[in-house]
mmCIF file of N, CA and C in Angstrom:
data_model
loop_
_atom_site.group_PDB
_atom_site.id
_atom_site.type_symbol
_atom_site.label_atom_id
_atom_site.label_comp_id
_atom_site.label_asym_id
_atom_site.label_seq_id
_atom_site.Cartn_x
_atom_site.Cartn_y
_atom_site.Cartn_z
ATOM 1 N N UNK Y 1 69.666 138.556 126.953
ATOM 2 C CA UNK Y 1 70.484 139.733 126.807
ATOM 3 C C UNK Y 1 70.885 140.219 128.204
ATOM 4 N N UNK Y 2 72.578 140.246 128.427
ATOM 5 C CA UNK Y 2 72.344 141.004 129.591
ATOM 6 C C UNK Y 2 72.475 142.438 129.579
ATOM 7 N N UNK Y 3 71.761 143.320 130.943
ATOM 8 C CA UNK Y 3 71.962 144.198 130.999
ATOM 9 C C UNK Y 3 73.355 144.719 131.383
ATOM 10 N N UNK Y 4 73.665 144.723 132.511
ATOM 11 C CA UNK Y 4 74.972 144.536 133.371
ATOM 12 C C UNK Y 4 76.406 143.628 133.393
ATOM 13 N N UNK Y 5 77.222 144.289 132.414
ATOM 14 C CA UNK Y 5 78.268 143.233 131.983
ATOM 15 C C UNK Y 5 79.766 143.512 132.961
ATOM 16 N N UNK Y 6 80.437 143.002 133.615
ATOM 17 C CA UNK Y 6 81.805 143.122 134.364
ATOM 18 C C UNK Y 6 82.897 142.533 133.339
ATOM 19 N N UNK Y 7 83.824 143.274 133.021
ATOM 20 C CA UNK Y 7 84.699 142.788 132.105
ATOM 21 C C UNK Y 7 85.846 143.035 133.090
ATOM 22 N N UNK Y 8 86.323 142.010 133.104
ATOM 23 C CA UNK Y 8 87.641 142.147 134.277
ATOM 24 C C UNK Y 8 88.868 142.169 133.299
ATOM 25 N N UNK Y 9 90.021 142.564 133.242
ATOM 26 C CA UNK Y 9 91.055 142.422 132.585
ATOM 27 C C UNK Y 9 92.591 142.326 133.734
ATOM 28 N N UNK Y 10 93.728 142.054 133.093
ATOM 29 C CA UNK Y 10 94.681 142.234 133.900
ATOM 30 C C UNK Y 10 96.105 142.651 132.690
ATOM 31 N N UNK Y 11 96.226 143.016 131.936
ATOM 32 C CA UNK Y 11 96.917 143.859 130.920
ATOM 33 C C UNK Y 11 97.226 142.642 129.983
ATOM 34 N N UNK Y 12 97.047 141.407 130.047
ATOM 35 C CA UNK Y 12 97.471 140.665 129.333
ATOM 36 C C UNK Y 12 96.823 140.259 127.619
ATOM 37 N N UNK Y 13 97.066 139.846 126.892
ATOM 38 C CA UNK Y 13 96.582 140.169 125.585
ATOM 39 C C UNK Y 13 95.258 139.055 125.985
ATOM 40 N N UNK Y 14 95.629 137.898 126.522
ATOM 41 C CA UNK Y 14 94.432 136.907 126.587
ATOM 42 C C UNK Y 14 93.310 137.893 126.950
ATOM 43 N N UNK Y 15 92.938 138.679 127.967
ATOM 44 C CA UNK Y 15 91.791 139.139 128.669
ATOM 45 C C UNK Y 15 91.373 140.309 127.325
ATOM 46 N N UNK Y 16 92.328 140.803 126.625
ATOM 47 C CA UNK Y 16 91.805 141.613 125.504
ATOM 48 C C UNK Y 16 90.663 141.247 124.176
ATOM 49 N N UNK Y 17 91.523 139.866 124.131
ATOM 50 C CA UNK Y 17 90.978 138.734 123.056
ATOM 51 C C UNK Y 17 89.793 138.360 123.760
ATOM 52 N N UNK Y 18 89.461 137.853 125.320
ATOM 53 C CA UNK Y 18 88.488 137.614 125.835
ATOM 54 C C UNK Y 18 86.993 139.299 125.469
ATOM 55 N N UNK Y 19 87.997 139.904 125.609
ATOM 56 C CA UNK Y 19 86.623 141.306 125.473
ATOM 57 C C UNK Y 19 86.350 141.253 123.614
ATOM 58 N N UNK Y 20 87.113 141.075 122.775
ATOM 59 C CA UNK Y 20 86.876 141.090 121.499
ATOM 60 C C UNK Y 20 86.070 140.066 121.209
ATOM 61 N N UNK Y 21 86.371 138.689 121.675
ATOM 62 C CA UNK Y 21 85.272 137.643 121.668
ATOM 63 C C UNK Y 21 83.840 137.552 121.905
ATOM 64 N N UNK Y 22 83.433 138.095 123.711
ATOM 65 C CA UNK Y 22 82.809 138.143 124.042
ATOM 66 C C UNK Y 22 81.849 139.200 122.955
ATOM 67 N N UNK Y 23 82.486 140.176 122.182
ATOM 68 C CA UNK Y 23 81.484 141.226 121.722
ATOM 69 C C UNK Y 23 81.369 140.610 120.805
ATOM 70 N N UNK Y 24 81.925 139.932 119.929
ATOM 71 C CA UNK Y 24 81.369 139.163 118.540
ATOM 72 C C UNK Y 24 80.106 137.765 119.009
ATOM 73 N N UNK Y 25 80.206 137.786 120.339
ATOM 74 C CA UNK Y 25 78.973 136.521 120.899
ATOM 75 C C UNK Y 25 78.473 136.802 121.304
ATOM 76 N N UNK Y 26 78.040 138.077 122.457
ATOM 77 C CA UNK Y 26 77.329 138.497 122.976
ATOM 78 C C UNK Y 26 76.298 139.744 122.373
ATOM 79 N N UNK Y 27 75.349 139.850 122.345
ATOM 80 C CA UNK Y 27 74.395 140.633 121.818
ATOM 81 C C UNK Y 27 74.473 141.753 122.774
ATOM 82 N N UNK Y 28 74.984 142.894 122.921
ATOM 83 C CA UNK Y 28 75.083 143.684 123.433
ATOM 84 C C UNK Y 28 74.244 145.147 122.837
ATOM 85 N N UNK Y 29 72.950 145.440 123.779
ATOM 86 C CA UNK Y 29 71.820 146.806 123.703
ATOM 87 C C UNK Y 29 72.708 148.100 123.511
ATOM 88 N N UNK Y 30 72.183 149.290 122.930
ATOM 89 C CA UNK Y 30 72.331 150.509 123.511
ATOM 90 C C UNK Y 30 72.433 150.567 125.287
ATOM 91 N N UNK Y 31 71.411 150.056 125.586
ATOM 92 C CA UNK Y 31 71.309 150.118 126.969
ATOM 93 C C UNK Y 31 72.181 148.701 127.843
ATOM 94 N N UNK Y 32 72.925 148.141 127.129
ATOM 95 C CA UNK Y 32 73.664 147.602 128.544
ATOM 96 C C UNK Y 32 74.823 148.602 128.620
ATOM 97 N N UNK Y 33 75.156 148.281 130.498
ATOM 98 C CA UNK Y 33 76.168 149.197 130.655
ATOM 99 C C UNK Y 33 77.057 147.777 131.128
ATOM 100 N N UNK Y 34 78.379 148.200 130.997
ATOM 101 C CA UNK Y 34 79.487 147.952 131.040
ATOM 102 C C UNK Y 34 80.527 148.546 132.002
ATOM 103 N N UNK Y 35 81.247 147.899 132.483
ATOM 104 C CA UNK Y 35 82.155 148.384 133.567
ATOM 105 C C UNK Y 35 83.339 147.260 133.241
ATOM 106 N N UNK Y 36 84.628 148.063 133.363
ATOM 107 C CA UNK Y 36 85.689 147.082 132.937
ATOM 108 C C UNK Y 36 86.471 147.220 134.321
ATOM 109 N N UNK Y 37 87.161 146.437 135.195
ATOM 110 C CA UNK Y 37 88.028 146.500 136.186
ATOM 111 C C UNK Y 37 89.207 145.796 136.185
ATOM 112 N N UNK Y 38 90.101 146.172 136.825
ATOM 113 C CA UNK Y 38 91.420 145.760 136.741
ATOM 114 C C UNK Y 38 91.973 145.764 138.375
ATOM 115 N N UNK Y 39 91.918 144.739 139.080
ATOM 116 C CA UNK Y 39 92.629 144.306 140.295
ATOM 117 C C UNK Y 39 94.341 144.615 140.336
ATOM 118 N N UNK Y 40 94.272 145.491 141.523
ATOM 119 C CA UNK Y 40 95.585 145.884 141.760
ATOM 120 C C UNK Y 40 95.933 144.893 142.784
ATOM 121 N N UNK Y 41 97.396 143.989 142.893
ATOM 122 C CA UNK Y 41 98.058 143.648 144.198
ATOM 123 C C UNK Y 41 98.053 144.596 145.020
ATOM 124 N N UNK Y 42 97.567 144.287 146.294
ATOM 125 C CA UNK Y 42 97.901 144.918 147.708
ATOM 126 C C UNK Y 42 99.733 144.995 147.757
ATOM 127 N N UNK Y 43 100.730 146.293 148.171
ATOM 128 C CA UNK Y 43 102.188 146.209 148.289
ATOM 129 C C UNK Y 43 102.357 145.495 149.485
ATOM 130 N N UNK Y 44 103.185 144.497 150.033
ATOM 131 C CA UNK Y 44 103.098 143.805 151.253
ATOM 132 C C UNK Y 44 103.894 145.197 152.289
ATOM 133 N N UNK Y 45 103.490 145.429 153.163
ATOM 134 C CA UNK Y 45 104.261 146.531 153.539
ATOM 135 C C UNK Y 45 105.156 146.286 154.957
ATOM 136 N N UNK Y 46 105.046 144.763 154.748
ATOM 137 C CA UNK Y 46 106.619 143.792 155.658
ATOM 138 C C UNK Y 46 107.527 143.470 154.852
ATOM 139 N N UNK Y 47 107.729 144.022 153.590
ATOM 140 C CA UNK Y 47 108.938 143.549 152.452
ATOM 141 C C UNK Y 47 109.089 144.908 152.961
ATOM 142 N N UNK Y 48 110.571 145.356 152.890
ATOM 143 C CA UNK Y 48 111.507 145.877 152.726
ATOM 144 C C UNK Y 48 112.196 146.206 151.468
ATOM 145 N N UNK Y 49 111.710 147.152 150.308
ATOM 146 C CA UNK Y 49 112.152 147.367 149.035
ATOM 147 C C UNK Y 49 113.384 147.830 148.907
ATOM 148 N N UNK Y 50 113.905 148.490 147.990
ATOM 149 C CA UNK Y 50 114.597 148.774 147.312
ATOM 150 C C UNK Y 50 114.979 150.237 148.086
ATOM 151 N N UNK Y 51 115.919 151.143 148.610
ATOM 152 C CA UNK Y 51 115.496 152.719 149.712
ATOM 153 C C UNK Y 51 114.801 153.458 148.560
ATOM 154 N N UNK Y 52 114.998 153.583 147.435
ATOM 155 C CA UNK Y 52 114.664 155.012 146.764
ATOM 156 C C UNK Y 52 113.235 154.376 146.367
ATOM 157 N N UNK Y 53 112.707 153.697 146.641
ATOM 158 C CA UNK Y 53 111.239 153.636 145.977
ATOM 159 C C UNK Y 53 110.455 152.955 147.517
ATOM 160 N N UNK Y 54 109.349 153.765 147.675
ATOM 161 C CA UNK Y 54 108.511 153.450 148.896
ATOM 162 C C UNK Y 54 107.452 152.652 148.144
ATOM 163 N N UNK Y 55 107.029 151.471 149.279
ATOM 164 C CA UNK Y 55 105.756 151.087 149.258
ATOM 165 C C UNK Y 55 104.567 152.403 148.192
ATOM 166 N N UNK Y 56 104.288 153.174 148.735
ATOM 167 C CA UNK Y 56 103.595 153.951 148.159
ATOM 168 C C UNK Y 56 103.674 154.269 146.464
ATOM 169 N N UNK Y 57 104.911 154.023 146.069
ATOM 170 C CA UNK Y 57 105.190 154.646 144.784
ATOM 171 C C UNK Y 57 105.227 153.482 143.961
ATOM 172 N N UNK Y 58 105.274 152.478 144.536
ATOM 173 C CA UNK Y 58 105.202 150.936 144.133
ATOM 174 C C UNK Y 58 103.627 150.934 143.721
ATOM 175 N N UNK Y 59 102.635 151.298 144.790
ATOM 176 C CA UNK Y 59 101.344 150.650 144.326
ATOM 177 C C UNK Y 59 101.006 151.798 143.632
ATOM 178 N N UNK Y 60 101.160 153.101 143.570
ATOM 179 C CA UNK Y 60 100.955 154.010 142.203
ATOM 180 C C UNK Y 60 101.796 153.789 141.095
ATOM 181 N N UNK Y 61 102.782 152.946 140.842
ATOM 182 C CA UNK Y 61 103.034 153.101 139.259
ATOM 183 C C UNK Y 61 102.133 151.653 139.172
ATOM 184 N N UNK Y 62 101.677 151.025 140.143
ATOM 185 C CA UNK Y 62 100.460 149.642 139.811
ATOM 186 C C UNK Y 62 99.405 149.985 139.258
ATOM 187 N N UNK Y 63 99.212 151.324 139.807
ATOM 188 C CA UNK Y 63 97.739 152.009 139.319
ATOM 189 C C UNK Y 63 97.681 152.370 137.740
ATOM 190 N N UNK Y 64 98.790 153.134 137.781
ATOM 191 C CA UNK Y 64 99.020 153.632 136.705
ATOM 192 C C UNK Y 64 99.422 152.794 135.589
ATOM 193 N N UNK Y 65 99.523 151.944 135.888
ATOM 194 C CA UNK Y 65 100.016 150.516 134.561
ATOM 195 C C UNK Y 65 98.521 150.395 134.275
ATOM 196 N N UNK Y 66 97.946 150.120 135.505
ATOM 197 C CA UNK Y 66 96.128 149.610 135.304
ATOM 198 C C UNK Y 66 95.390 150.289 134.902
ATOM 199 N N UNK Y 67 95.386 151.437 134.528
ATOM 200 C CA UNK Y 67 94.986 152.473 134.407
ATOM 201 C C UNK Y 67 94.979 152.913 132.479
ATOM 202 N N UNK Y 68 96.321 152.418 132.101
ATOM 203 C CA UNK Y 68 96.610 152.056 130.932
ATOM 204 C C UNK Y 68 96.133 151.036 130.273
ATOM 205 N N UNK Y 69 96.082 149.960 130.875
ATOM 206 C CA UNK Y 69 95.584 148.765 130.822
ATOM 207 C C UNK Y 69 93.596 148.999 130.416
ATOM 208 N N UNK Y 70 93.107 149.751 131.534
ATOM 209 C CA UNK Y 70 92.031 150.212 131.634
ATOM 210 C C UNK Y 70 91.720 151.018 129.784
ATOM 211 N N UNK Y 71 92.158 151.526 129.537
ATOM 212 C CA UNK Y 71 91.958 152.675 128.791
ATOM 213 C C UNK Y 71 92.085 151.819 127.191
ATOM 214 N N UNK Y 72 92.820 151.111 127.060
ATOM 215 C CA UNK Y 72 93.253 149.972 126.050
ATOM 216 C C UNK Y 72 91.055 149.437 125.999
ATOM 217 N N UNK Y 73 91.322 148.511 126.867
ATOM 218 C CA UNK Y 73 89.720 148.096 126.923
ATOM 219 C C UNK Y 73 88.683 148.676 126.832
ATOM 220 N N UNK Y 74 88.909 150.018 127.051
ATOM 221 C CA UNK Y 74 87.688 151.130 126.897
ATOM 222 C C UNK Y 74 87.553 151.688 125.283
ATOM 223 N N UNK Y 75 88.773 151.553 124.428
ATOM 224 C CA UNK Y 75 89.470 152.072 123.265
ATOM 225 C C UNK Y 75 88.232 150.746 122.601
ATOM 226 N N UNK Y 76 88.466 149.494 122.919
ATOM 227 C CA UNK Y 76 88.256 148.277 121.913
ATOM 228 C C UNK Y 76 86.554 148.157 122.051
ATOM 229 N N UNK Y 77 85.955 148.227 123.312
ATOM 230 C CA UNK Y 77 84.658 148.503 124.072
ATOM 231 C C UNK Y 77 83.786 150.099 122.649
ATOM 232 N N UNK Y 78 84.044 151.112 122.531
ATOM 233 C CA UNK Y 78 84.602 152.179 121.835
ATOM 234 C C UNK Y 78 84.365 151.918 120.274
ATOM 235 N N UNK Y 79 85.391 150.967 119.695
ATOM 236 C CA UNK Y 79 85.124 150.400 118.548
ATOM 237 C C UNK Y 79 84.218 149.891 117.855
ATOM 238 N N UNK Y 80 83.495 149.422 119.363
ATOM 239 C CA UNK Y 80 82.202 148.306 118.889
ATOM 240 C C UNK Y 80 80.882 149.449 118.775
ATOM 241 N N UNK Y 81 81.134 150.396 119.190
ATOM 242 C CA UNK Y 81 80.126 151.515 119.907
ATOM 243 C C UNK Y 81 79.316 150.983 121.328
ATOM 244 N N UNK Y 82 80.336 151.056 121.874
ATOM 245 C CA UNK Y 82 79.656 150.856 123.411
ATOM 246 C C UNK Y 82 80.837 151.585 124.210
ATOM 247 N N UNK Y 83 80.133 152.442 124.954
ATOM 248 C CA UNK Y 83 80.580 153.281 125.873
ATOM 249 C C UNK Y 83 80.669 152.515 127.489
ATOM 250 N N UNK Y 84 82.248 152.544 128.278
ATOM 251 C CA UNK Y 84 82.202 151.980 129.214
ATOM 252 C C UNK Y 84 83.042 152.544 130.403
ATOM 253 N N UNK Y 85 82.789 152.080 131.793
ATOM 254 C CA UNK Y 85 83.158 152.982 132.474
ATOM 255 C C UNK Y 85 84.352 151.767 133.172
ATOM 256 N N UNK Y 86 85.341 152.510 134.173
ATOM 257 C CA UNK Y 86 86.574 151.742 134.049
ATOM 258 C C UNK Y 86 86.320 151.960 136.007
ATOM 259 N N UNK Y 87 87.484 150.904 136.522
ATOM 260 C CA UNK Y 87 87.461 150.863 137.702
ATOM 261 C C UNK Y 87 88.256 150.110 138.195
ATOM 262 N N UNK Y 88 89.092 150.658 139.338
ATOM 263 C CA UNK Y 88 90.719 149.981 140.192
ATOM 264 C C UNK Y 88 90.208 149.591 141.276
ATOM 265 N N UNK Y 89 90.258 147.975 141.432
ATOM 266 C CA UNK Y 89 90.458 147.806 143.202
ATOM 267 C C UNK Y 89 91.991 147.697 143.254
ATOM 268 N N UNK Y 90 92.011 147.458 144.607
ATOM 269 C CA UNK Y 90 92.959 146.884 145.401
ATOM 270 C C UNK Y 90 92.773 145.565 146.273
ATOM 271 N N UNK Y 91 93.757 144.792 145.905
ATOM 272 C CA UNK Y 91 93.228 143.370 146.596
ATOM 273 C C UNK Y 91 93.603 142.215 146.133
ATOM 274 N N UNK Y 92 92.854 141.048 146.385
ATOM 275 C CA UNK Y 92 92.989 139.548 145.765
ATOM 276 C C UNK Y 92 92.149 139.467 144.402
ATOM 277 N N UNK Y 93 92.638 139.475 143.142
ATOM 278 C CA UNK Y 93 92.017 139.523 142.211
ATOM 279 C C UNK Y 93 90.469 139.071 142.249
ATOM 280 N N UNK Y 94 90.584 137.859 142.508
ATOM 281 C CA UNK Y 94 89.720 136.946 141.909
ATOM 282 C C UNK Y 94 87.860 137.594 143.435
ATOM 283 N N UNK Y 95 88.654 137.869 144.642
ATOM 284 C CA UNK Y 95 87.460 138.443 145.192
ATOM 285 C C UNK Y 95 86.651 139.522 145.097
ATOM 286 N N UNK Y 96 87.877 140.237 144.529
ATOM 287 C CA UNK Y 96 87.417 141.572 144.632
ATOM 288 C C UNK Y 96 86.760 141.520 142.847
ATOM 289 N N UNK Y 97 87.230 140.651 142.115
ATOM 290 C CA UNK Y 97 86.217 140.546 140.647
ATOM 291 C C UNK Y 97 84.510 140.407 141.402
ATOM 292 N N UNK Y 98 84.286 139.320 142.261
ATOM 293 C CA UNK Y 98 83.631 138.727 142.743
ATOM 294 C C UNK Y 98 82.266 139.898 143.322
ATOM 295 N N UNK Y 99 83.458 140.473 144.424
ATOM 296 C CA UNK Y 99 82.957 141.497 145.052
ATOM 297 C C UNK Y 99 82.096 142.905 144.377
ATOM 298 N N UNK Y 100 82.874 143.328 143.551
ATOM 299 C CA UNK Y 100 82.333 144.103 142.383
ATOM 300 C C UNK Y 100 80.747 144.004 141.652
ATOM 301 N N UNK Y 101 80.990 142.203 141.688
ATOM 302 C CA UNK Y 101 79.351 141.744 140.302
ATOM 303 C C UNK Y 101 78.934 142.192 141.077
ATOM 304 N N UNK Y 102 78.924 141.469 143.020
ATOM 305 C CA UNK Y 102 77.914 141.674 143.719
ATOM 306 C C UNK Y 102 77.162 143.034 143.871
ATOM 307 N N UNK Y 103 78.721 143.773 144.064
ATOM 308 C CA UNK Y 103 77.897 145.419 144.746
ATOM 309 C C UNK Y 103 77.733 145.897 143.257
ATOM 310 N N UNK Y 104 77.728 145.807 142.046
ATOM 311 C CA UNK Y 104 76.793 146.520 141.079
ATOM 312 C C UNK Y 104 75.967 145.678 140.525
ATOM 313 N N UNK Y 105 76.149 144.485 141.171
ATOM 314 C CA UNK Y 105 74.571 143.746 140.063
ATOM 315 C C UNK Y 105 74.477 143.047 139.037
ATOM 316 N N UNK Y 106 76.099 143.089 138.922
ATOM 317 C CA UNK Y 106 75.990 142.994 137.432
ATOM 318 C C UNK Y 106 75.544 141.283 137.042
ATOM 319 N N UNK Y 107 75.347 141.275 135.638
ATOM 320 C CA UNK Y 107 74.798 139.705 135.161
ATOM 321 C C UNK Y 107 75.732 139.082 134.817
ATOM 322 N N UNK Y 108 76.901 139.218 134.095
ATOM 323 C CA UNK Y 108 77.823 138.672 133.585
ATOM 324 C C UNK Y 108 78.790 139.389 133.660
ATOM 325 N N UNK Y 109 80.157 138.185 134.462
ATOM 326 C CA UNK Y 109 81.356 138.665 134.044
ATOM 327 C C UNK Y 109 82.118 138.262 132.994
ATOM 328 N N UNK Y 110 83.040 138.835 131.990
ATOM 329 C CA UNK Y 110 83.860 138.543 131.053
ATOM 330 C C UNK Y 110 84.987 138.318 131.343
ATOM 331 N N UNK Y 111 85.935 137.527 131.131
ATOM 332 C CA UNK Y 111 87.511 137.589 131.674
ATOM 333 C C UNK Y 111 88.348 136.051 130.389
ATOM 334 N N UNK Y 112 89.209 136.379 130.228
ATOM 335 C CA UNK Y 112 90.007 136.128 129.773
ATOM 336 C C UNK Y 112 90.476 134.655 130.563
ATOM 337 N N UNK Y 113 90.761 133.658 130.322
ATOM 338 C CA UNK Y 113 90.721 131.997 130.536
ATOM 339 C C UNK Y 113 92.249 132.371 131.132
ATOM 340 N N UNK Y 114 93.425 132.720 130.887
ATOM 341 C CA UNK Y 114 95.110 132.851 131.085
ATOM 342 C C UNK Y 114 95.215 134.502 131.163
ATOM 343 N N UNK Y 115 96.128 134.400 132.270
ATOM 344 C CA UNK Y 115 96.332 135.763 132.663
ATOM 345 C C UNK Y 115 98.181 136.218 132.353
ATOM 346 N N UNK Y 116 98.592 137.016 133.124
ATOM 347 C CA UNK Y 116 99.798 137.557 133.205
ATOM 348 C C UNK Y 116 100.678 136.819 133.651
ATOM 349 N N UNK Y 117 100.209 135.511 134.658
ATOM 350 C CA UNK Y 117 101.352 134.680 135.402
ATOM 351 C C UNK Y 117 100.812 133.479 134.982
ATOM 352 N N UNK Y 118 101.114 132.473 134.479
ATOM 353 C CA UNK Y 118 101.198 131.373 133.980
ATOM 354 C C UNK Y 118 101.702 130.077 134.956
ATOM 355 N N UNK Y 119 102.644 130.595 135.478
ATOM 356 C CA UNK Y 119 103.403 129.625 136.309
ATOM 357 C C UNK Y 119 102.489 129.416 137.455
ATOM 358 N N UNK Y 120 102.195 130.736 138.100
ATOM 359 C CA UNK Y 120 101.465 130.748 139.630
ATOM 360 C C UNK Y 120 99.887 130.071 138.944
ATOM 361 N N UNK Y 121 99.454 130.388 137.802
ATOM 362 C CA UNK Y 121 98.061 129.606 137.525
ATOM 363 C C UNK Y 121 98.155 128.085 137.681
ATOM 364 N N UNK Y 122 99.492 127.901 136.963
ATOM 365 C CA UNK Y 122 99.430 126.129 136.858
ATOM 366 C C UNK Y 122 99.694 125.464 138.362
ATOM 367 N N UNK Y 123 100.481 126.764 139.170
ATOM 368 C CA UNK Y 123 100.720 125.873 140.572
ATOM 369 C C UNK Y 123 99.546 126.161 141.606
ATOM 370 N N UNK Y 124 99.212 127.243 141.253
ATOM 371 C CA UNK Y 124 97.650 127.513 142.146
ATOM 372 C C UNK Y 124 96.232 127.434 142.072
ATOM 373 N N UNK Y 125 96.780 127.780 140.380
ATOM 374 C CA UNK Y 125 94.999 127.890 140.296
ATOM 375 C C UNK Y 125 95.166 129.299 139.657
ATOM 376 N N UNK Y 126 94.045 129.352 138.678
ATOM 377 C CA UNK Y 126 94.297 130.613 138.093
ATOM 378 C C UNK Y 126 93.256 131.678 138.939
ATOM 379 N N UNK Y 127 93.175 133.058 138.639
ATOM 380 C CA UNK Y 127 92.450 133.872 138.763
ATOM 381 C C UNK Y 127 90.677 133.512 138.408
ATOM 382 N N UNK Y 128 91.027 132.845 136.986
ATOM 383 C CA UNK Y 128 89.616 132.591 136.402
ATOM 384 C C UNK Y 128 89.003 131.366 136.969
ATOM 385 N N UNK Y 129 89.459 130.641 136.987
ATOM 386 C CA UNK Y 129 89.081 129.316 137.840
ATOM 387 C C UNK Y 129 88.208 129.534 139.153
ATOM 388 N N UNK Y 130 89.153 130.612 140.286
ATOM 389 C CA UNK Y 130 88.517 131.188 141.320
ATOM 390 C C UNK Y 130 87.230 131.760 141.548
ATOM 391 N N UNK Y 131 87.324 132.611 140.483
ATOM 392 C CA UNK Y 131 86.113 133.275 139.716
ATOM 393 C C UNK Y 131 84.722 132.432 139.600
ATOM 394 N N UNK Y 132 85.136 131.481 138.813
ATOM 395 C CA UNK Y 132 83.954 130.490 138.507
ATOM 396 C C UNK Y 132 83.516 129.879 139.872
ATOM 397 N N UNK Y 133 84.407 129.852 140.686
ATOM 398 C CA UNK Y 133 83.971 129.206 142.098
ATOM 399 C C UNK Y 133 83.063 129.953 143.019
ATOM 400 N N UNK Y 134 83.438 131.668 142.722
ATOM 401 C CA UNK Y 134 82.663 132.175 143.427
ATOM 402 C C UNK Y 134 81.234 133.321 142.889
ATOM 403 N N UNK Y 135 81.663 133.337 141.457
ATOM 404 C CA UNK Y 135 80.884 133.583 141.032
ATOM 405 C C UNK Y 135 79.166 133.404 141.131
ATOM 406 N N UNK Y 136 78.317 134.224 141.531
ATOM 407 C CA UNK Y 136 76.706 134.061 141.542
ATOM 408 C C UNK Y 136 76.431 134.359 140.411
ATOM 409 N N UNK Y 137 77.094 134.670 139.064
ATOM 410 C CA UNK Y 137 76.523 135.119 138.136
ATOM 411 C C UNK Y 137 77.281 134.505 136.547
ATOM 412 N N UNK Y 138 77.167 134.247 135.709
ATOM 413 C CA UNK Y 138 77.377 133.556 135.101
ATOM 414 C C UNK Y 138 78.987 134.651 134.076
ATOM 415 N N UNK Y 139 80.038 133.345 134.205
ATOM 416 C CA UNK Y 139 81.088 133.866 134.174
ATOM 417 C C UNK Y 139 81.483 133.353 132.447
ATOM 418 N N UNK Y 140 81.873 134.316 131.513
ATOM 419 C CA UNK Y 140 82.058 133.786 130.043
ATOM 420 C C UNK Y 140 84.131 133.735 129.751
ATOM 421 N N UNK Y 141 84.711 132.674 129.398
ATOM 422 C CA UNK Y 141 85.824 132.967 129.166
ATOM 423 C C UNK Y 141 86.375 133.025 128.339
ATOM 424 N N UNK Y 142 87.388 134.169 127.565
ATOM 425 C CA UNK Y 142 87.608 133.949 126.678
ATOM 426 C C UNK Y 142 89.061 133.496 126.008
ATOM 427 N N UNK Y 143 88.918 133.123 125.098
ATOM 428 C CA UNK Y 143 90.312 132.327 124.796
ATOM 429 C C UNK Y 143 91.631 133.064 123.736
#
C-alpha cells in the first residue's frame, strides 16, 4: 500500500483515465495522501510575442488553464472519497515531476502513458518515458 501518491496530469483526457485507473488498481487508505501536479512551460522570454500580450500574461493564462486542469482531478480524486491537494511548477515537465517525488517523498507516481503533444512524443520521447528514466520511485501508467 502506498502511502504517498504523485499524480501528475497535463489536461489531457489520457492522464484523467490514468487517475481513474490507477484508483480502480490501487488500494488506496484513509490515510494515503495524494498530491496531483501539473507542469507549467517556462515562457521563453527571447521570443518576441504578439505587442498586446506580455510574456507575463502568457504564463498566467498557463496557470490558469492548469489550475482548471488541477481542479478536474481533484473533482474525480473526490468521487472516490479521497481528498487531495493540487500543485503548479514551472519548468521541464518530466524533472520537475521527478523533482517533486523527491522533495515530498512520495512512493508512487501516477501519470498517464500519452500526453497533449503526440507529435513531439513520437519525435522526442514522451514526458512519461522520461519519467521512468528518472524516476527513484516506482512509476504506474495509465492507458
Amino acid at each position: 500500500m502506498f502511502r504517498r501518491v504523485l499524480v501528475a496530469i497535463d489536461g489531457s483526457e489520457h492522464c484523467y483515465q490514468a487517475l481513474r485507473r490507477a484508483l480502480e488498481v490501487l488500494k488506496f487508505s484513509p490515510l494515503t495522501q495524494v498530491a496531483v501536479v501539473e507542469v507549467v512551460p517556462p515562457v521563453d522570454p527571447s521570443i518576441e510575442y504578439v505587442p498586446w500580450v506580455t510574456p507575463q500574461q502568457l504564463e498566467e493564462a498557463a496557470r490558469k488553464r492548469a489550475a482548471q486542469d488541477l481542479e478536474k482531478a481533484l473533482a474525480i480524486l473526490r468521487e472516490a472519497g479521497i481528498e487531495g491537494t493540487s500543485v503548479i511548477r514551472v519548468g521541464n515537465p518530466a524533472e520537475e515531476i521527478v523533482a517533486l517525488a523527491r522533495e515530498g517523498n512520495y512512493e508512487l507516481i501516477v501519470m498517464g502513458r500519452r500526453g497533449t503533444n503526440p507529435l513531439k512524443e513520437l519525435l522526442l520521447g514522451g514526458v512519461s518515458q522520461r519519467v521512468l528514466q528518472l524516476s527513484p520511485v516506482p512509476v504506474f501508467l495509465g492507458k
